[in-house]
Amino acid sequence: MVDHEMWGSTPARGRTDRLVAAVVWLAATVVTAVFLWILADLLRHGAGQISWTFLTAAPASAGRAGGIGPILVSTAWILAVCLAVALPLGLGTAVLLAELTSAEDAFGRLVRRSLDVLAGVPSIVFGLFGNALFCVYLGLGFSILSGGLTLACMVLPILIRSAEEGLRAVPDEYRLGGAALGLSRGKILLHLLLPAAVPGLIVGVVLGFGRAIAETAALIFTSGYVDRMPGSVHDSGRALSIHIYDLGVNIPGGETNAYATALVLVAILLLTNTAASLLGDRLRGRHAES
Amino acid sequence: MTRTILSLASLSLATLAALLLVTAGCRPASSSQSASRLVLTGSSTVAPLAAEIGKRFEASSGIRVDVQTGGSSRGLADARQGLADIGMASRALEAGEEDLASFTIARDGICVIVHRDNPVARLSDAQVVEIFTGRIADWGAVGGAPGPVTVVNKAEGRSTLELFLKHFGIDNRQVRASVVIGDNEQGIKTVAGQAGAVGYVSIGAAEHAAARGVPIKLLPMRSVAATTANVRGGRYPLARPLNLVTLGEPKEPARRFIDFARSEAVHDLVEDLSLVPALESLAAGEASRPSPTES
């Protein structure tokens, strides 16, 4: 077997194995170390600032004093708009790609190709596109809505590709078994395939969420710079990432609060990732039982 | 069957379409026509100041002020197209921009900075030119410790770059830059991290950073120390105006906002951002022509 050949135990192979193992471990350690370093840096500079007041108060003195209350609210609204639009669209497209088209189908190939191109487009291009389409052409102006819709365009490729992978990973026996029981394709999809594809979907949502919450360039020209508490989705609202960027590069003495805000952003990312993986485990467990 | 899934897909498309229609239908009145709302776009240097002034203006007048960034060029373009009520530009208007009216709300000086450990204490204008055009590539040639010079230049389109080049009569193609940076804070961090680096940034930002202990040194220009006090007094030779710009004469409520932004009621906000209030420097005999037609 391949395994046997690769992991054979002659002295030369033993040395190669140890070398490969060392390189692999080193790579993994470096990756983790970079993350821990960033986290430690953020904690060291920002943790002292974090308080309930910081999380709820409005920014003052161009963000150097006060808190990030309105910015957290704006960010949440932008993400809500983004996911509300991207999830149904993404799931629909993924179902089409995975269940209704074969790998050779011309239309499926076209959709996949466009998604791959979209995934590689720099976010500033999405920002300028979003500004031209949503803000100016559709007249939405600088608003949370424009920002959320722009982000939706940006995370769709990630969402669709992960959901499609999730669906494709479901064994064909499920489909055949369902068909043998006389279930319609819709029922098979809803009751068998989608629950089984949940892990893939959750990966997609987590990746998409991460890309969306970290986004600066796509938002600066769409949801904008205003740090007032938003009254509706038609108001301009500053996202966390833009606040960090502005404090970091534009405001003399804005660094401390930039660190604190970045720490909040990373904490949100960690929390959502953990919550999503817990949710995934539970849904998978329930699916396995039923 | 297949139809169920297809309808699922079309449902999601319909969601988007419906959302777009609804939002397009109930969109708020266009910014420029609204009497109770002002939209400002433009220079990222002016934006934090304008946003703070806007908050104070909002509290006293009830008129909402939305400030967006994007750079001076964008501010001018948006003011021209009516996408913004007021544009923000961190430079004076040039020939060919007479359709716009500009109002200076603050001034900002630009200074050459080096690492704190660099023994060079001053550079003549000619030396600055020779360093930035690559004719001097070693600190030994200008009285420093021998070692290569790292030239930190600003990115194309930055008004600090335009002003610096114009002041020294250099063409950007002649600049032999090792590092190209965007914002002031980035320039300060780059120079602070490299013993042989030389760059140029806003005096306010550099003063603030040096006071915080960042290892940089502000070099005097034509023997005038690079301080905000000297910018204020009009003695410092390289300063730029931070302007509010409107298409033609400003209408209400833009007029009221501009008057407020140029009044003494906001001087503390200007100084808080390490900038120099405009009227004061003009009163002190600044060489530039008086606003509002300053160009």
Coordinates of C-alpha atoms in Angstrom, one line a residue:
Chain A
M1 CA 0.0 0.0 0.0
V2 CA 1.0 3.6 -0.4
D3 CA 0.9 4.2 3.3
H4 CA 3.3 1.3 3.9
E5 CA 5.8 2.6 1.3
M6 CA 5.7 6.2 2.6
W7 CA 6.1 5.3 6.2
G8 CA 8.5 2.4 5.8
S9 CA 11.2 2.0 8.4
T10 CA 14.6 1.8 6.6
P11 CA 17.1 4.3 8.2
A12 CA 17.0 6.7 5.2
R13 CA 13.3 6.8 5.3
G14 CA 13.2 7.3 9.0
R15 CA 15.4 10.4 8.6
T16 CA 13.2 11.7 5.8
D17 CA 10.1 11.1 7.9
R18 CA 11.6 13.0 10.8
L19 CA 12.5 15.8 8.5
V20 CA 9.1 16.0 7.0
A21 CA 7.5 15.8 10.4
A22 CA 9.7 18.6 11.7
V23 CA 8.9 20.9 8.7
V24 CA 5.2 20.3 9.1
W25 CA 5.3 21.0 12.8
L26 CA 7.4 24.1 12.3
A27 CA 5.0 25.4 9.7
A28 CA 2.0 24.9 12.0
T29 CA 3.9 26.4 15.0
V30 CA 4.8 29.5 12.9
V31 CA 1.2 30.0 11.8
T32 CA -0.1 29.7 15.4
A33 CA 2.7 31.9 16.7
V34 CA 1.8 34.7 14.3
F35 CA -1.8 34.6 15.5
L36 CA -0.8 34.5 19.2
W37 CA 1.7 37.3 18.7
I38 CA -1.0 39.6 17.1
L39 CA -3.4 38.7 19.9
A40 CA -0.7 39.4 22.6
D41 CA 0.1 42.7 21.0
L42 CA -3.5 43.7 20.9
L43 CA -4.0 42.6 24.5
R44 CA -0.9 44.4 25.7
H45 CA -1.9 47.7 24.1
G46 CA -5.7 47.6 24.1
A47 CA -6.9 45.5 27.0
G48 CA -6.6 48.4 29.4
Q49 CA -9.0 50.5 27.4
I50 CA -11.8 47.9 27.3
S51 CA -14.7 48.6 29.7
W52 CA -18.5 48.6 29.5
T53 CA -18.3 52.4 28.9
F54 CA -15.9 51.9 26.0
L55 CA -18.3 49.4 24.4
T56 CA -21.4 51.5 24.7
A57 CA -20.3 55.2 24.6
A58 CA -20.1 57.3 21.5
P59 CA -16.7 58.2 20.2
A60 CA -15.4 61.7 21.2
S61 CA -12.4 63.7 20.1
A62 CA -12.2 62.0 16.7
G63 CA -12.2 58.6 18.3
R64 CA -9.4 59.2 20.8
A65 CA -11.8 59.5 23.7
G66 CA -15.2 57.9 24.3
G67 CA -16.1 54.5 23.1
I68 CA -17.3 52.6 20.1
G69 CA -21.1 52.0 20.8
P70 CA -22.5 53.4 17.6
I71 CA -19.7 51.7 15.6
L72 CA -20.6 48.3 17.0
V73 CA -24.3 48.9 16.2
S74 CA -23.5 50.0 12.6
T75 CA -21.2 47.0 12.1
A76 CA -23.9 44.6 13.3
W77 CA -26.4 46.2 11.0
I78 CA -24.1 46.1 8.0
L79 CA -23.3 42.4 8.7
A80 CA -27.0 41.6 9.1
V81 CA -27.9 43.2 5.8
C82 CA -25.0 41.4 4.2
L83 CA -25.9 37.9 5.5
A84 CA -29.7 38.4 5.0
V85 CA -29.0 38.9 1.3
A86 CA -26.0 36.6 0.8
L87 CA -27.4 33.5 2.6
P88 CA -30.5 32.8 0.4
L89 CA -28.7 33.8 -2.8
G90 CA -25.6 31.8 -1.9
L91 CA -27.5 28.7 -0.8
G92 CA -29.7 28.8 -3.9
T93 CA -26.7 29.1 -6.2
A94 CA -24.9 26.3 -4.4
V95 CA -27.9 24.0 -4.7
L96 CA -28.0 24.7 -8.4
L97 CA -24.3 24.1 -8.9
A98 CA -24.1 20.9 -6.7
E99 CA -27.5 19.3 -7.4
L100 CA -28.8 20.5 -10.7
T101 CA -25.8 20.8 -12.9
S102 CA -23.1 18.3 -13.7
A103 CA -19.4 19.1 -13.5
E104 CA -19.3 19.5 -17.4
D105 CA -22.4 21.5 -17.7
A106 CA -21.7 24.7 -19.6
F107 CA -23.8 27.0 -17.5
G108 CA -22.5 25.5 -14.3
R109 CA -18.9 26.1 -15.6
L110 CA -19.8 29.7 -16.4
V111 CA -21.2 30.3 -12.9
R112 CA -18.2 28.7 -11.3
R113 CA -15.7 30.6 -13.4
S114 CA -17.4 33.9 -12.6
L115 CA -17.4 33.1 -8.9
D116 CA -13.7 32.3 -9.0
V117 CA -13.0 35.6 -10.7
L118 CA -15.2 37.4 -8.2
A119 CA -13.4 35.8 -5.3
G120 CA -10.1 37.3 -6.6
V121 CA -11.4 40.8 -7.2
P122 CA -9.7 43.3 -4.8
S123 CA -12.1 44.7 -2.3
I124 CA -11.5 48.3 -3.3
V125 CA -13.0 47.4 -6.7
F126 CA -16.1 46.1 -4.8
G127 CA -16.1 49.4 -2.9
L128 CA -16.1 51.5 -6.0
F129 CA -18.6 49.3 -7.7
G130 CA -20.9 49.4 -4.7
N131 CA -20.5 53.2 -4.6
A132 CA -21.4 53.5 -8.3
L133 CA -24.3 51.0 -8.2
F134 CA -25.9 51.3 -4.8
C135 CA -25.0 54.8 -3.6
V136 CA -25.2 56.7 -6.8
Y137 CA -27.2 54.8 -9.4
L138 CA -29.8 53.3 -7.0
G139 CA -29.8 56.4 -4.9
L140 CA -29.2 54.7 -1.6
G141 CA -26.4 57.2 -0.7
F142 CA -23.8 56.5 1.9
S143 CA -25.8 54.0 4.0
I144 CA -25.7 50.8 6.0
L145 CA -27.8 49.3 3.2
S146 CA -25.3 50.2 0.5
G147 CA -22.4 48.8 2.6
G148 CA -24.3 45.5 3.5
L149 CA -25.2 44.9 -0.2
T150 CA -21.7 45.6 -1.3
L151 CA -20.3 43.2 1.3
A152 CA -22.9 40.6 0.2
C153 CA -21.5 40.7 -3.4
M154 CA -18.1 40.2 -1.9
V155 CA -18.8 37.2 0.3
L156 CA -21.1 35.4 -2.1
P157 CA -18.2 33.5 -3.9
I158 CA -16.9 32.2 -0.5
L159 CA -20.3 31.3 0.7
I160 CA -21.3 29.5 -2.5
R161 CA -18.1 27.6 -2.9
S162 CA -18.2 26.3 0.7
A163 CA -21.9 25.4 0.5
E164 CA -21.3 23.6 -2.8
E165 CA -18.4 21.7 -1.4
G166 CA -20.6 20.7 1.6
L167 CA -23.4 19.5 -0.7
R168 CA -21.0 17.6 -2.9
A169 CA -19.5 15.9 0.1
V170 CA -22.8 14.3 0.9
P171 CA -22.6 10.6 -0.3
D172 CA -24.7 9.7 -3.3
E173 CA -26.3 6.9 -1.2
Y174 CA -28.4 9.6 0.5
R175 CA -29.8 10.7 -2.8
L176 CA -30.3 7.1 -4.0
G177 CA -31.8 6.0 -0.7
G178 CA -34.2 9.0 -0.7
A179 CA -35.2 8.3 -4.3
A180 CA -35.8 4.6 -3.4
L181 CA -38.2 5.7 -0.7
G182 CA -40.1 7.7 -3.2
L183 CA -39.1 11.1 -1.8
S184 CA -39.3 14.1 -4.2
R185 CA -36.0 15.8 -5.0
G186 CA -37.2 18.8 -3.0
K187 CA -37.8 16.7 0.1
I188 CA -34.4 14.9 -0.4
L189 CA -32.8 18.3 -0.5
L190 CA -34.6 19.7 2.5
H191 CA -34.5 16.7 4.8
L192 CA -31.4 14.8 3.8
L193 CA -28.9 16.9 1.8
L194 CA -29.0 20.3 3.5
P195 CA -28.8 18.9 7.0
A196 CA -25.9 16.7 6.0
A197 CA -24.2 19.7 4.3
V198 CA -24.5 21.9 7.4
P199 CA -20.8 21.7 8.3
G200 CA -19.9 23.0 4.8
L201 CA -22.5 25.8 5.1
I202 CA -21.2 26.8 8.5
V203 CA -17.6 27.0 7.2
G204 CA -18.8 29.2 4.4
V205 CA -20.8 31.5 6.8
V206 CA -17.8 31.8 9.1
L207 CA -15.4 32.6 6.3
G208 CA -17.8 35.0 4.8
F209 CA -18.5 36.7 8.1
G210 CA -14.8 37.0 8.8
R211 CA -14.1 38.5 5.4
A212 CA -17.1 40.9 5.9
I213 CA -16.2 42.1 9.4
A214 CA -12.6 42.7 8.5
E215 CA -13.4 44.7 5.4
T216 CA -12.3 48.3 5.1
A217 CA -11.9 49.2 1.4
A218 CA -15.3 48.0 0.3
L219 CA -17.0 50.0 3.1
I220 CA -15.3 53.4 3.1
F221 CA -17.1 54.4 -0.1
T222 CA -20.4 52.7 0.7
S223 CA -21.4 52.6 4.3
G224 CA -19.2 55.5 5.1
Y225 CA -17.4 57.3 7.9
V226 CA -20.2 58.8 10.0
D227 CA -19.8 57.6 13.7
R228 CA -23.3 58.7 14.9
M229 CA -25.7 56.0 16.2
P230 CA -27.6 54.9 13.1
G231 CA -31.3 55.5 13.1
S232 CA -32.1 53.3 10.2
V233 CA -30.4 51.3 7.4
H234 CA -30.5 54.5 5.3
D235 CA -28.1 56.2 7.6
S236 CA -24.3 56.1 7.0
G237 CA -22.6 54.1 9.7
R238 CA -18.9 53.6 10.4
A239 CA -17.7 49.9 10.6
L240 CA -15.2 48.7 13.2
S241 CA -12.5 48.1 10.6
I242 CA -12.9 51.7 9.2
H243 CA -12.7 53.1 12.7
I244 CA -9.4 51.1 13.4
Y245 CA -8.0 52.3 10.0
D246 CA -8.9 55.9 10.7
L247 CA -7.5 55.9 14.2
G248 CA -4.4 54.1 13.1
V249 CA -3.4 56.2 10.1
N250 CA -5.3 59.5 10.3
I251 CA -5.6 60.6 13.9
P252 CA -2.4 61.6 15.8
G253 CA -2.6 59.8 19.1
G254 CA -5.4 57.5 18.0
E255 CA -3.3 54.3 18.5
T256 CA -4.6 53.2 22.0
N257 CA -8.2 53.2 20.9
A258 CA -7.2 51.6 17.6
Y259 CA -5.7 48.7 19.5
A260 CA -8.7 48.5 21.8
T261 CA -11.1 48.5 18.8
A262 CA -9.0 45.9 17.0
L263 CA -9.2 43.7 20.2
V264 CA -13.0 44.0 20.2
L265 CA -13.1 43.0 16.5
V266 CA -10.8 39.9 17.1
A267 CA -12.9 38.9 20.1
I268 CA -16.1 39.1 18.0
L269 CA -14.4 36.9 15.4
L270 CA -13.2 34.4 18.0
L271 CA -16.7 34.2 19.6
T272 CA -18.5 33.8 16.3
N273 CA -16.1 31.1 15.2
T274 CA -16.5 29.2 18.4
A275 CA -20.3 29.6 18.4
A276 CA -20.5 28.4 14.8
S277 CA -18.4 25.3 15.4
L278 CA -20.4 24.4 18.5
L279 CA -23.6 24.9 16.5
G280 CA -22.2 22.8 13.7
D281 CA -21.4 20.0 16.2
R282 CA -24.8 20.0 17.6
L283 CA -26.6 20.1 14.3
R284 CA -24.4 17.3 13.1
G285 CA -25.1 15.3 16.2
R286 CA -28.8 15.7 15.8
H287 CA -28.6 14.8 12.2
A288 CA -26.7 11.6 13.0
E289 CA -29.3 10.6 15.6
S290 CA -32.3 11.0 13.5
Chain B
M1 CA -39.1 17.7 -7.9
T2 CA -36.7 19.9 -9.7
R3 CA -39.2 22.6 -9.6
T4 CA -39.0 22.8 -5.9
I5 CA -35.3 23.5 -5.9
L6 CA -35.6 25.9 -8.8
S7 CA -38.3 27.9 -7.0
L8 CA -36.0 27.9 -3.9
A9 CA -33.3 29.6 -6.1
S10 CA -35.7 32.0 -7.7
L11 CA -37.1 32.8 -4.2
S12 CA -33.7 34.0 -3.1
L13 CA -33.3 36.1 -6.2
A14 CA -36.7 37.6 -5.6
T15 CA -35.6 38.4 -2.0
L16 CA -32.8 40.5 -3.4
A17 CA -34.9 42.1 -6.1
A18 CA -37.7 43.0 -3.6
L19 CA -35.2 44.4 -1.2
L20 CA -33.7 46.6 -3.8
L21 CA -37.1 47.8 -5.1
V22 CA -38.3 48.6 -1.6
T23 CA -35.2 50.4 -0.6
A24 CA -35.0 52.3 -3.9
G25 CA -38.7 53.2 -3.5
C26 CA -38.4 54.7 0.0
R27 CA -35.1 56.2 -0.4
P28 CA -34.5 59.5 1.5
A29 CA -34.5 62.7 -0.4
S30 CA -31.2 63.4 -2.2
S31 CA -28.6 64.9 0.1
S32 CA -28.1 68.1 -1.8
Q33 CA -31.7 69.2 -1.7
S34 CA -32.3 68.5 2.0
A35 CA -32.3 71.5 4.2
S36 CA -31.8 69.6 7.4
R37 CA -28.8 67.5 6.3
L38 CA -25.3 68.3 4.9
V39 CA -23.0 65.8 3.2
L40 CA -19.3 66.4 3.2
T41 CA -16.7 64.3 1.3
G42 CA -13.0 64.5 0.6
S43 CA -9.6 64.8 2.2
S44 CA -8.8 62.2 5.0
T45 CA -6.8 64.9 6.8
V46 CA -9.8 67.3 7.0
A47 CA -12.4 64.6 7.6
P48 CA -11.8 64.0 11.4
L49 CA -11.8 67.7 12.0
A50 CA -14.9 68.3 9.9
A51 CA -16.7 65.4 11.7
E52 CA -15.9 66.9 15.1
I53 CA -17.0 70.4 14.0
G54 CA -20.1 68.7 12.5
K55 CA -21.1 67.2 15.8
R56 CA -20.8 70.5 17.6
F57 CA -22.7 72.3 14.8
E58 CA -25.4 69.6 14.9
A59 CA -25.9 70.1 18.6
S60 CA -26.5 73.8 18.2
S61 CA -28.4 73.9 14.9
G62 CA -30.2 70.6 14.6
I63 CA -28.8 70.2 11.1
R64 CA -27.3 66.8 10.5
V65 CA -23.7 66.7 9.2
D66 CA -22.6 63.5 7.5
V67 CA -18.8 63.4 6.8
Q68 CA -17.3 60.9 4.3
T69 CA -13.7 60.5 3.3
G70 CA -11.9 59.6 0.1
G71 CA -9.2 62.1 -0.6
S72 CA -9.0 65.8 -1.8
S73 CA -9.6 64.9 -5.5
R74 CA -12.8 63.1 -4.6
G75 CA -14.0 66.0 -2.4
L76 CA -13.6 68.4 -5.4
A77 CA -15.2 66.0 -7.8
D78 CA -18.2 65.3 -5.4
A79 CA -18.7 69.0 -4.8
R80 CA -18.7 69.6 -8.5
Q81 CA -21.2 66.9 -9.3
G82 CA -23.5 67.7 -6.4
L83 CA -22.9 64.4 -4.7
A84 CA -21.7 66.4 -1.7
D85 CA -22.9 69.7 -0.4
I86 CA -19.4 70.6 0.7
G87 CA -16.1 69.1 -0.5
M88 CA -13.0 68.9 1.7
A89 CA -9.5 69.5 0.3
S90 CA -6.1 69.7 2.0
R91 CA -4.7 72.0 -0.6
A92 CA -5.4 75.3 -2.2
L93 CA -7.5 75.4 -5.4
E94 CA -5.5 75.6 -8.6
A95 CA -5.9 77.2 -11.9
G96 CA -8.9 75.7 -13.7
E97 CA -10.8 75.2 -10.5
E98 CA -12.4 78.7 -10.4
D99 CA -15.9 77.2 -10.6
L100 CA -15.3 76.2 -6.9
A101 CA -15.2 78.5 -3.9
S102 CA -12.9 77.5 -1.1
F103 CA -12.9 78.4 2.6
T104 CA -9.9 77.7 4.8
I105 CA -10.8 76.3 8.2
A106 CA -7.3 75.3 9.4
R107 CA -3.6 75.2 8.3
D108 CA -1.1 72.4 8.5
G109 CA 2.7 72.6 8.1
I110 CA 4.8 70.0 6.4
C111 CA 8.3 69.1 7.8
V112 CA 11.2 66.8 7.0
I113 CA 11.7 64.1 9.6
V114 CA 14.6 61.8 10.3
H115 CA 15.3 59.2 13.0
R116 CA 16.0 60.7 16.4
D117 CA 19.4 59.0 16.5
N118 CA 20.5 60.7 13.2
P119 CA 23.1 63.4 14.1
V120 CA 22.0 65.6 11.2
A121 CA 20.4 68.7 12.8
R122 CA 19.5 70.7 9.7
L123 CA 19.2 70.3 5.9
S124 CA 19.3 73.2 3.4
D125 CA 16.6 73.3 0.7
A126 CA 19.3 72.3 -1.8
Q127 CA 20.3 69.3 0.3
V128 CA 16.7 68.2 0.6
V129 CA 16.4 68.3 -3.2
E130 CA 19.6 66.4 -3.7
I131 CA 18.6 63.7 -1.2
F132 CA 15.2 63.2 -2.7
T133 CA 16.4 63.1 -6.2
G134 CA 19.1 60.6 -5.3
R135 CA 22.2 62.7 -5.9
I136 CA 23.0 62.4 -2.2
A137 CA 22.7 58.8 -1.1
D138 CA 24.9 58.8 2.0
W139 CA 24.3 60.7 5.2
G140 CA 28.1 61.4 5.4
A141 CA 27.7 63.9 2.6
V142 CA 25.4 66.2 4.7
G143 CA 27.3 65.9 8.0
G144 CA 25.8 62.8 9.4
A145 CA 27.2 59.4 10.2
P146 CA 28.1 57.5 7.0
G147 CA 25.4 55.2 6.0
P148 CA 22.8 54.9 3.2
V149 CA 19.8 57.3 3.0
T150 CA 16.4 55.7 2.8
V151 CA 14.0 58.1 1.0
V152 CA 10.4 57.8 2.2
N153 CA 8.1 59.4 -0.4
K154 CA 4.3 59.9 -0.4
A155 CA 2.0 58.1 -2.8
E156 CA 0.7 59.8 -5.9
G157 CA -2.4 61.9 -5.4
R158 CA -1.5 62.9 -1.8
S159 CA -1.7 66.6 -1.4
T160 CA 1.3 66.6 1.0
L161 CA 3.3 65.1 -1.9
E162 CA 2.1 67.8 -4.4
L163 CA 2.9 70.6 -1.9
F164 CA 6.3 69.2 -1.0
L165 CA 7.4 68.7 -4.6
K166 CA 6.1 72.2 -5.6
H167 CA 7.9 73.8 -2.7
F168 CA 11.2 72.2 -3.7
G169 CA 10.6 72.4 -7.4
I170 CA 11.1 68.6 -7.9
D171 CA 9.2 66.5 -10.4
N172 CA 7.9 63.2 -8.9
R173 CA 9.6 61.2 -11.6
Q174 CA 13.0 62.5 -10.3
V175 CA 12.3 61.3 -6.8
R176 CA 14.4 58.2 -5.9
A177 CA 12.1 56.7 -3.3
S178 CA 12.9 53.6 -1.3
V179 CA 9.6 53.5 0.4
V180 CA 6.3 55.0 -0.8
I181 CA 3.7 55.6 2.0
G182 CA 0.2 56.9 2.3
D183 CA -0.8 58.7 5.5
N184 CA 1.2 60.8 8.0
E185 CA 1.1 58.2 10.8
Q186 CA 2.5 55.6 8.3
G187 CA 5.3 57.9 7.4
I188 CA 6.2 58.5 11.0
K189 CA 6.2 54.8 11.8
T190 CA 8.4 54.1 8.7
V191 CA 11.0 56.8 9.7
A192 CA 10.9 55.8 13.4
G193 CA 11.7 52.2 12.4
Q194 CA 14.7 52.9 10.2
A195 CA 17.8 54.8 11.4
G196 CA 18.7 56.0 7.9
A197 CA 15.3 57.1 6.8
V198 CA 14.1 60.6 5.8
G199 CA 10.6 61.6 5.0
Y200 CA 8.1 64.4 5.2
V201 CA 4.8 64.6 7.1
S202 CA 2.3 66.9 8.7
I203 CA 4.0 69.0 11.5
G204 CA 1.0 68.5 13.8
A205 CA 1.2 64.7 13.5
A206 CA 5.0 64.6 13.9
E207 CA 5.0 66.9 16.9
H208 CA 2.4 64.8 18.5
A209 CA 4.3 61.6 17.8
A210 CA 7.6 63.0 19.1
A211 CA 5.9 64.2 22.3
R212 CA 4.7 60.6 22.7
G213 CA 8.3 59.3 22.6
V214 CA 8.3 58.0 19.0
P215 CA 12.0 58.3 17.9
I216 CA 11.8 60.9 15.2
K217 CA 13.3 64.3 14.8
L218 CA 11.7 67.3 13.1
L219 CA 14.2 69.2 11.0
P220 CA 13.9 73.0 10.7
M221 CA 13.2 74.5 7.3
R222 CA 15.2 77.6 6.2
S223 CA 16.2 77.8 9.8
V224 CA 12.6 78.1 11.0
A225 CA 11.9 75.3 13.6
A226 CA 9.1 73.0 12.6
T227 CA 6.5 73.6 15.2
T228 CA 2.8 74.3 15.1
A229 CA 3.5 77.6 16.9
N230 CA 5.6 78.7 13.9
V231 CA 2.9 77.6 11.5
R232 CA 0.5 79.6 13.5
G233 CA 2.7 82.7 13.4
G234 CA 3.0 82.4 9.7
R235 CA 6.8 82.1 9.9
Y236 CA 7.1 78.5 8.7
P237 CA 7.7 78.4 5.0
L238 CA 5.9 75.1 4.0
A239 CA 2.2 75.1 5.1
R240 CA -1.0 74.1 3.4
P241 CA -4.6 75.2 3.9
L242 CA -7.3 72.8 4.9
N243 CA -10.3 73.9 2.9
L244 CA -14.0 73.5 2.6
V245 CA -15.1 73.7 -1.0
T246 CA -18.4 74.4 -2.6
L247 CA -19.6 74.7 -6.2
G248 CA -20.2 78.4 -6.6
E249 CA -21.2 80.5 -3.6
P250 CA -22.5 78.2 -0.7
K251 CA -26.2 78.1 -0.1
E252 CA -28.0 77.6 3.2
P253 CA -27.4 75.6 5.3
A254 CA -23.8 75.0 3.9
R255 CA -23.1 78.7 4.4
R256 CA -24.0 78.5 8.1
F257 CA -21.8 75.4 8.6
I258 CA -18.8 77.1 6.8
D259 CA -19.2 80.2 8.9
F260 CA -19.3 78.0 12.0
A261 CA -16.3 76.0 11.0
R262 CA -14.3 79.3 10.6
S263 CA -15.4 80.8 13.9
E264 CA -13.6 80.8 17.2
A265 CA -16.1 78.4 18.6
V266 CA -14.2 75.5 17.0
H267 CA -10.6 76.5 17.6
D268 CA -10.2 74.0 20.4
L269 CA -11.2 71.2 18.0
V270 CA -8.7 72.4 15.4
E271 CA -5.9 72.5 18.0
D272 CA -7.0 69.1 19.5
L273 CA -6.1 67.6 16.1
S274 CA -2.7 69.2 16.1
L275 CA -3.7 71.7 13.4
V276 CA -3.6 75.5 13.4
P277 CA -6.8 77.6 13.2
A278 CA -7.0 79.4 10.0
L279 CA -8.1 82.9 10.8
E280 CA -5.5 83.3 13.5
S281 CA -2.7 82.6 11.1
L282 CA -4.1 85.0 8.5
A283 CA -4.4 87.7 11.1
A284 CA -0.8 87.1 12.0
G285 CA 0.2 88.2 8.5
E286 CA 0.2 85.0 6.5
A287 CA 1.5 85.5 3.0
S288 CA -1.4 83.9 1.3
R289 CA -4.4 85.9 0.0
P290 CA -7.3 86.1 2.4
S291 CA -10.3 83.7 2.2
P292 CA -12.9 83.0 0.9
T293 CA -11.4 83.4 -2.6
E294 CA -8.0 82.0 -1.6
S295 CA -6.6 80.0 -4.4

